[in-house]
XYZ file of C-alpha atoms in Angstrom:
360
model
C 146.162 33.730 77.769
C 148.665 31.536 78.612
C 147.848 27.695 78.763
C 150.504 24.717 80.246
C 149.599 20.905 79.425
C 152.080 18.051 80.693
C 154.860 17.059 78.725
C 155.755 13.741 80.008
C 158.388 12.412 82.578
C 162.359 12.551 82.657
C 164.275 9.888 82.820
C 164.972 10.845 86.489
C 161.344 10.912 87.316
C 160.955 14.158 86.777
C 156.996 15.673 85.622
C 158.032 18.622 82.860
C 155.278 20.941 81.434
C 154.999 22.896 77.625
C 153.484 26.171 78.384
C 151.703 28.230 75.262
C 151.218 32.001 75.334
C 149.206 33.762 73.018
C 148.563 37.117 71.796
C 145.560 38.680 70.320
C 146.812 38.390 66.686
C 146.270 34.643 67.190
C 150.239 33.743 67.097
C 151.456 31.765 69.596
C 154.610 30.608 71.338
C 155.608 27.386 73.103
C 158.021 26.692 76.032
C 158.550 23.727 78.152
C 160.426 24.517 81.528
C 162.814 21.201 80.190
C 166.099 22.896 79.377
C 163.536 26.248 79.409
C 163.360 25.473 75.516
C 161.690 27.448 73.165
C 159.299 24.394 71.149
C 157.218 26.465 68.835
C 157.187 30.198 67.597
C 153.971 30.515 65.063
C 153.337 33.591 63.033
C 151.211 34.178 59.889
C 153.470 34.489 56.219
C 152.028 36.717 53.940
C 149.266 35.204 53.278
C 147.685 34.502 56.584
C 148.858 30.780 56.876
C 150.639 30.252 60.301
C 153.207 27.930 60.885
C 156.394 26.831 63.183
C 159.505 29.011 62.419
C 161.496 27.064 64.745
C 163.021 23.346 64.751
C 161.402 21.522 67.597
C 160.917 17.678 68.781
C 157.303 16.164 69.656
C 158.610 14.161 72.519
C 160.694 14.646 75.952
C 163.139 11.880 75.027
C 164.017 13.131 72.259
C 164.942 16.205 73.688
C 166.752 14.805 76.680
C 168.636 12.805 74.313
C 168.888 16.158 71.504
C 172.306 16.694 70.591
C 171.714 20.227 68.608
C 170.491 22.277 71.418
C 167.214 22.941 69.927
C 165.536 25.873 71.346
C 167.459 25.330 74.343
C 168.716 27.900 76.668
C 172.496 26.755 77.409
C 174.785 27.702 80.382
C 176.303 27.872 82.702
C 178.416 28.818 79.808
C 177.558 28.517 75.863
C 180.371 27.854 73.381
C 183.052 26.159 73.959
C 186.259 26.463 77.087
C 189.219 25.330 75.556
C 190.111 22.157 77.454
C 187.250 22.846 80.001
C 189.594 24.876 81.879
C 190.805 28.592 82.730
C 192.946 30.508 85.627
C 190.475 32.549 87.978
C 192.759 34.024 90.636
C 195.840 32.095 90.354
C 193.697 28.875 90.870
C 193.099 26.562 87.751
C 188.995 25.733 87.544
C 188.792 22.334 86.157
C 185.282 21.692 84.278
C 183.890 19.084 82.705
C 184.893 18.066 79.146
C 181.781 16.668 76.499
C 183.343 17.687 73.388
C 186.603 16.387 71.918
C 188.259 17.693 75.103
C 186.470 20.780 75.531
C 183.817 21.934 77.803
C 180.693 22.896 75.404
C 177.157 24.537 76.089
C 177.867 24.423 79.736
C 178.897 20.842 79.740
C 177.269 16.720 79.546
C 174.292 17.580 82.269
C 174.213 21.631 80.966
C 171.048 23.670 81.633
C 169.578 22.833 78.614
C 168.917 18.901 80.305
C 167.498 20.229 83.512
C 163.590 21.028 84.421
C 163.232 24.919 85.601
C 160.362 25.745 88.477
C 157.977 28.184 86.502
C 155.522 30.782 87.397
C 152.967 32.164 84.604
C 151.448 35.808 84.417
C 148.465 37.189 81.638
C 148.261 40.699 81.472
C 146.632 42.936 78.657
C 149.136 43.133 76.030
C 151.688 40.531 76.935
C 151.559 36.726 78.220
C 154.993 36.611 80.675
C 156.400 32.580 81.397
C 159.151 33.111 84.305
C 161.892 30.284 84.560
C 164.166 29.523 87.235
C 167.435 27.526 88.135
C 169.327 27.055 90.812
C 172.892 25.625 90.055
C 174.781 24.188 93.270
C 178.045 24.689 93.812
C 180.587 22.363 92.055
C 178.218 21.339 89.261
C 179.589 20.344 86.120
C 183.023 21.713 87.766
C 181.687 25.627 88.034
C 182.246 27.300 91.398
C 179.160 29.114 93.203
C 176.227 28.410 94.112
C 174.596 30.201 90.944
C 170.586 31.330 91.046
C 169.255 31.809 87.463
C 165.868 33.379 85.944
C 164.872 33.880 82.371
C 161.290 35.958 81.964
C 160.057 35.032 78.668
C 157.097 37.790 77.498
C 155.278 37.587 74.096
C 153.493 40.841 73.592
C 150.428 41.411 70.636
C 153.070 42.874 68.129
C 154.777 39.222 68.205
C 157.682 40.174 70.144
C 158.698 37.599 72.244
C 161.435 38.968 74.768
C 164.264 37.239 76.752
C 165.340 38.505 80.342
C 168.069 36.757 81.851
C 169.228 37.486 85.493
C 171.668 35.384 87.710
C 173.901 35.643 90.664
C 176.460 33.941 92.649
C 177.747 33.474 96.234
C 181.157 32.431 94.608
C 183.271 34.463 91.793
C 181.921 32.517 88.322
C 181.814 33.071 85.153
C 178.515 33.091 82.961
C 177.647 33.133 79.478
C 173.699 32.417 78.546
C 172.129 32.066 75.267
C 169.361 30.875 73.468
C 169.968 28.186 70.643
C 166.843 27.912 68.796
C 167.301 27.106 65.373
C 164.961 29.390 62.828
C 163.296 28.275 59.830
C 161.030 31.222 58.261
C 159.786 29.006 55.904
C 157.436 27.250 58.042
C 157.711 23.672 59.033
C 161.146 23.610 58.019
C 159.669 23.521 54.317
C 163.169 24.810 52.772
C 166.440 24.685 53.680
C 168.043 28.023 55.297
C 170.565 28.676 52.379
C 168.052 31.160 50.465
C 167.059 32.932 53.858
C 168.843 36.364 53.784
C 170.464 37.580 56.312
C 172.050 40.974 57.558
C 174.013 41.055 60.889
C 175.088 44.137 62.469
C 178.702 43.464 62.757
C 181.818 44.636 61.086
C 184.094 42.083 62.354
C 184.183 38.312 63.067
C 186.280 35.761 66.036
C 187.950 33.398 63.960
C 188.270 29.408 64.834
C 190.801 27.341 65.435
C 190.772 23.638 64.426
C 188.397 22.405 67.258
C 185.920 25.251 66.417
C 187.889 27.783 69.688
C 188.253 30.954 69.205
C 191.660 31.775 68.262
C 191.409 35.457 70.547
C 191.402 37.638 67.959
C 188.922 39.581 65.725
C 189.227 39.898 61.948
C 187.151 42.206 59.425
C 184.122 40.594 57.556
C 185.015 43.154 54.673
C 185.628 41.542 51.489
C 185.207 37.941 52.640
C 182.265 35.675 52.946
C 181.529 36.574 56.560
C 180.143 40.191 54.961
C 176.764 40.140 56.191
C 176.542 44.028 57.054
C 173.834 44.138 54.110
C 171.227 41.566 53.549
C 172.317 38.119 51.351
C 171.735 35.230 50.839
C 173.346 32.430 54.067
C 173.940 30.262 50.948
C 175.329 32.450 48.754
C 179.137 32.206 50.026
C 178.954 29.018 52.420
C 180.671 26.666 49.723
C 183.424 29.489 49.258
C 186.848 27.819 49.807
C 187.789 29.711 52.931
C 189.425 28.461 55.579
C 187.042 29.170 58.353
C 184.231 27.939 55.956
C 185.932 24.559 55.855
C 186.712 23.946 59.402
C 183.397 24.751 59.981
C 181.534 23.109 57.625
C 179.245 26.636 56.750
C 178.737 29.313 59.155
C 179.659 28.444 62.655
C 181.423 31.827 63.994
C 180.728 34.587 66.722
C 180.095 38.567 65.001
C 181.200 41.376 67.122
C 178.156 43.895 68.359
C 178.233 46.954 69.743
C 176.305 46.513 72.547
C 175.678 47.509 76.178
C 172.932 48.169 78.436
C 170.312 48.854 75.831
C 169.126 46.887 73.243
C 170.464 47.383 69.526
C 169.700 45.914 66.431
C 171.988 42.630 65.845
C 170.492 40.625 63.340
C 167.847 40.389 60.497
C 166.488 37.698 59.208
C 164.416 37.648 55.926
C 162.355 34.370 53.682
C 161.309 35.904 50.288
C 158.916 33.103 49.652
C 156.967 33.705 53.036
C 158.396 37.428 53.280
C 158.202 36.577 57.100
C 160.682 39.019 58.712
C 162.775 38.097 62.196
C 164.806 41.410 63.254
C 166.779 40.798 66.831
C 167.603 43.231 69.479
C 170.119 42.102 72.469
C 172.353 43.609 75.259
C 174.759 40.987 74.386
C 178.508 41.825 72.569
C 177.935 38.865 69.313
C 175.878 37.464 67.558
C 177.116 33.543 66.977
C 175.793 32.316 63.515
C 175.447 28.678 62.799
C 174.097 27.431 59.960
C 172.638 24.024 60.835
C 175.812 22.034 59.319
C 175.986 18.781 61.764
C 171.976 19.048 62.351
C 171.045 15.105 62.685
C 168.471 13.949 60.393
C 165.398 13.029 62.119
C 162.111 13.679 61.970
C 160.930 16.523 64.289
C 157.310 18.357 65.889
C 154.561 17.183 63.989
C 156.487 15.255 61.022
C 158.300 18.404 60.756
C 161.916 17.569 58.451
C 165.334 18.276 60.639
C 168.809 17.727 59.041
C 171.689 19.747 57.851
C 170.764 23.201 56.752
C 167.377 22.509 57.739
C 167.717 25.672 60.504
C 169.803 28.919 61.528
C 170.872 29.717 65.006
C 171.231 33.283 65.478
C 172.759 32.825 69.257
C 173.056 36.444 70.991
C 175.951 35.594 74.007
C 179.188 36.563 74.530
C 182.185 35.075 72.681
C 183.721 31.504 73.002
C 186.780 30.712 75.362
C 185.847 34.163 77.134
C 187.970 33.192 79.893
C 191.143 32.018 78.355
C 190.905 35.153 75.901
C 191.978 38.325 77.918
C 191.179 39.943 74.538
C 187.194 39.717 75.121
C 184.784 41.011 77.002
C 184.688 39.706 80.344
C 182.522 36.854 81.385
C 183.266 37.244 84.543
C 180.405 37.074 87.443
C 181.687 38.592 90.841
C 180.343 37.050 93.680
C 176.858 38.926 94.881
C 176.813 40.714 91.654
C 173.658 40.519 89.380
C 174.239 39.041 85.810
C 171.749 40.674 83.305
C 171.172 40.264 79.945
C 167.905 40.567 77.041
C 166.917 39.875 73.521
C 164.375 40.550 71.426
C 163.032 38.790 68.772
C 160.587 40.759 66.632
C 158.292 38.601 63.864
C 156.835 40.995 61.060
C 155.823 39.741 57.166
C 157.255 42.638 54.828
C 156.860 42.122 51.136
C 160.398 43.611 49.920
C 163.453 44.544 51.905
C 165.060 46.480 49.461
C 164.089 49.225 51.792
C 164.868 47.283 54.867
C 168.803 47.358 54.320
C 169.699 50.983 55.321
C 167.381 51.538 57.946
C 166.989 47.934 59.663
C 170.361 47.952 61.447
């Protein structure tokens, strides 16, 4: 069943909708076609009680004026471009800067601050929400005329699925990612630090000093970016490491080895709700950030948001892409279709001690 109820006005005038799905398990997930944000994701703990394992807002403002990206699907391009700008056939492309002189999350007016046309489907076994975008031309500095869809399905296992297409009249570059920010606690009872966490990764983009990509890839061996077995987020995020400290915590891109098919990335484990996220993607890394500049507010339903308060487990490709020759290629030829899922898998499990060999 999938329900939609109105969600206010824009500031431009524009009528914006929250759309629920549910599946026969009684969890449910919401979306509003604003920004094509994910609002709530509720599944049972261990002992039946459902709740919100994902930082949300209660009202439209606050979203069009959210400066964390929650739930938010960014682009044209997420991360950061290094001065908003990169060579693309011996011409310079010139985007727009919103971030100490950088181009971030697909710039000021990004995808995550526009309303998406939707079209709803029920079938047995899955609820399906299909968003759509169409970017002109010039906006926020990209060139094409870009057409985007995202198919979001939630199935009766609690698997709620993320299909991205796009293409382009006009040689681009793309980048898409979700950014919601994961609580497993519930109503964002507990901070993220004692969440554990295993990523699928053997090797980590470092940062410069305005949190770009320096182009190269280091191993997470022996340092506190070793996630390749599950532990704790807080267990090494007040080590003295460089990277820690520019960063303030986790705030850094992981190498997959990915490709057409979806692999394991990331798992995600509370012991005190023994709620279990695991994530599948197409994408090549997994960008961790640990909630360190997260505002302090209050969020959905009285629900706490500040610093640590969430995790963002963002499946994309890596920052600075195109001013990286290093990376994979974000590059979108013109006429070309743009693809890209993730999964998202929400299971209770009451130890994982058997979960670390044969999760990833």
């Amino acid at each position: 069943m999938v329900e939609s109820k109105p969600f206010g006005r824009t500031k431009n005038g524009e009528e914006s909708t929250l759309f629920y799905l549910y599946n026969n398990q009684g969890h449910s997930v919401c979306i509003t076609d604003f920004g094509a944000r994910i609002v709530e994701i509720n599944v049972l703990d261990s002992l039946g009680k459902i709740d919100n394992v994902v930082l949300a807002y209660d009202r439209l403002e606050a979203y069009e004026n959210d400066p964390a990206y929650l739930g938010a699907i960014v682009g044209r391009y997420a991360s950061r471009i290094h001065e908003g700008k990169f060579e693309m056939d011996g011409k310079t492309i010139q985007l727009s800067k919103n971030e100490k002189g950088n181009h971030l999350h697909g710039g000021a007016n990004g995808f995550d601050k526009k309303v998406w046309k939707s079209k709803t489907e029920s079938s047995k076994g899955f609820e399906r929400l299909t968003l759509s975008y169409f970017s002109p031309d010039g906006e926020e500095g990209y060139p094409g005329n870009l057409e985007v869809s995202l198919i979001y399905t939630w199935n009766n296992e609690s698997e709620l699925r993320l299909d991205f297409s796009a293409k382009s009249d006009q040689k681009t570059i793309i980048n898409l990612t979700s950014h919601s920010y994961f609580n497993l606690s519930g109503f964002a009872k507990e901070e993220i630090l004692d969440h554990l966490l295993m990523i699928n990764s053997k090797s980590f983009a470092p940062m410069k000093s305005e949190l770009v990509p320096q182009g190269t890839l280091e191993e997470v061996s022996e340092t506190p970016f070793d996630f390749s077995c599950f532990k704790a987020i807080g267990k090494d995020i007040a080590d003295q490491d460089p990277q820690l400290k520019l960063a303030g915590g986790y705030d850094h891109s992981f190498f997959l080895q990915a490709g057409n098919s979806l692999i394991k990335a990331a798992s995600l484990y509370e012991p005190k709700s023994k709620r279990l996220l695991e994530i599948s993607t197409t994408e090549v890394a997994a960008h961790l950030y640990s909630g360190n500049y997260l505002p302090n507010v209050l969020g959905r339903n009285g629900m706490p948001i500040g610093p640590k308060k969430g995790v963002a487990l963002e499946m994309q490709h890596f920052g600075d892409t195109p001013n990286q020759p290093a990376f994979p290629s974000t590059i979108l030829e013109a006429n070309t279709e743009f693809k890209s899922s993730t999964l998202y898998k929400f299971t209770t499990v009451e130890s994982i001690v058997n979960q670390i060999n044969s999760n990833l």
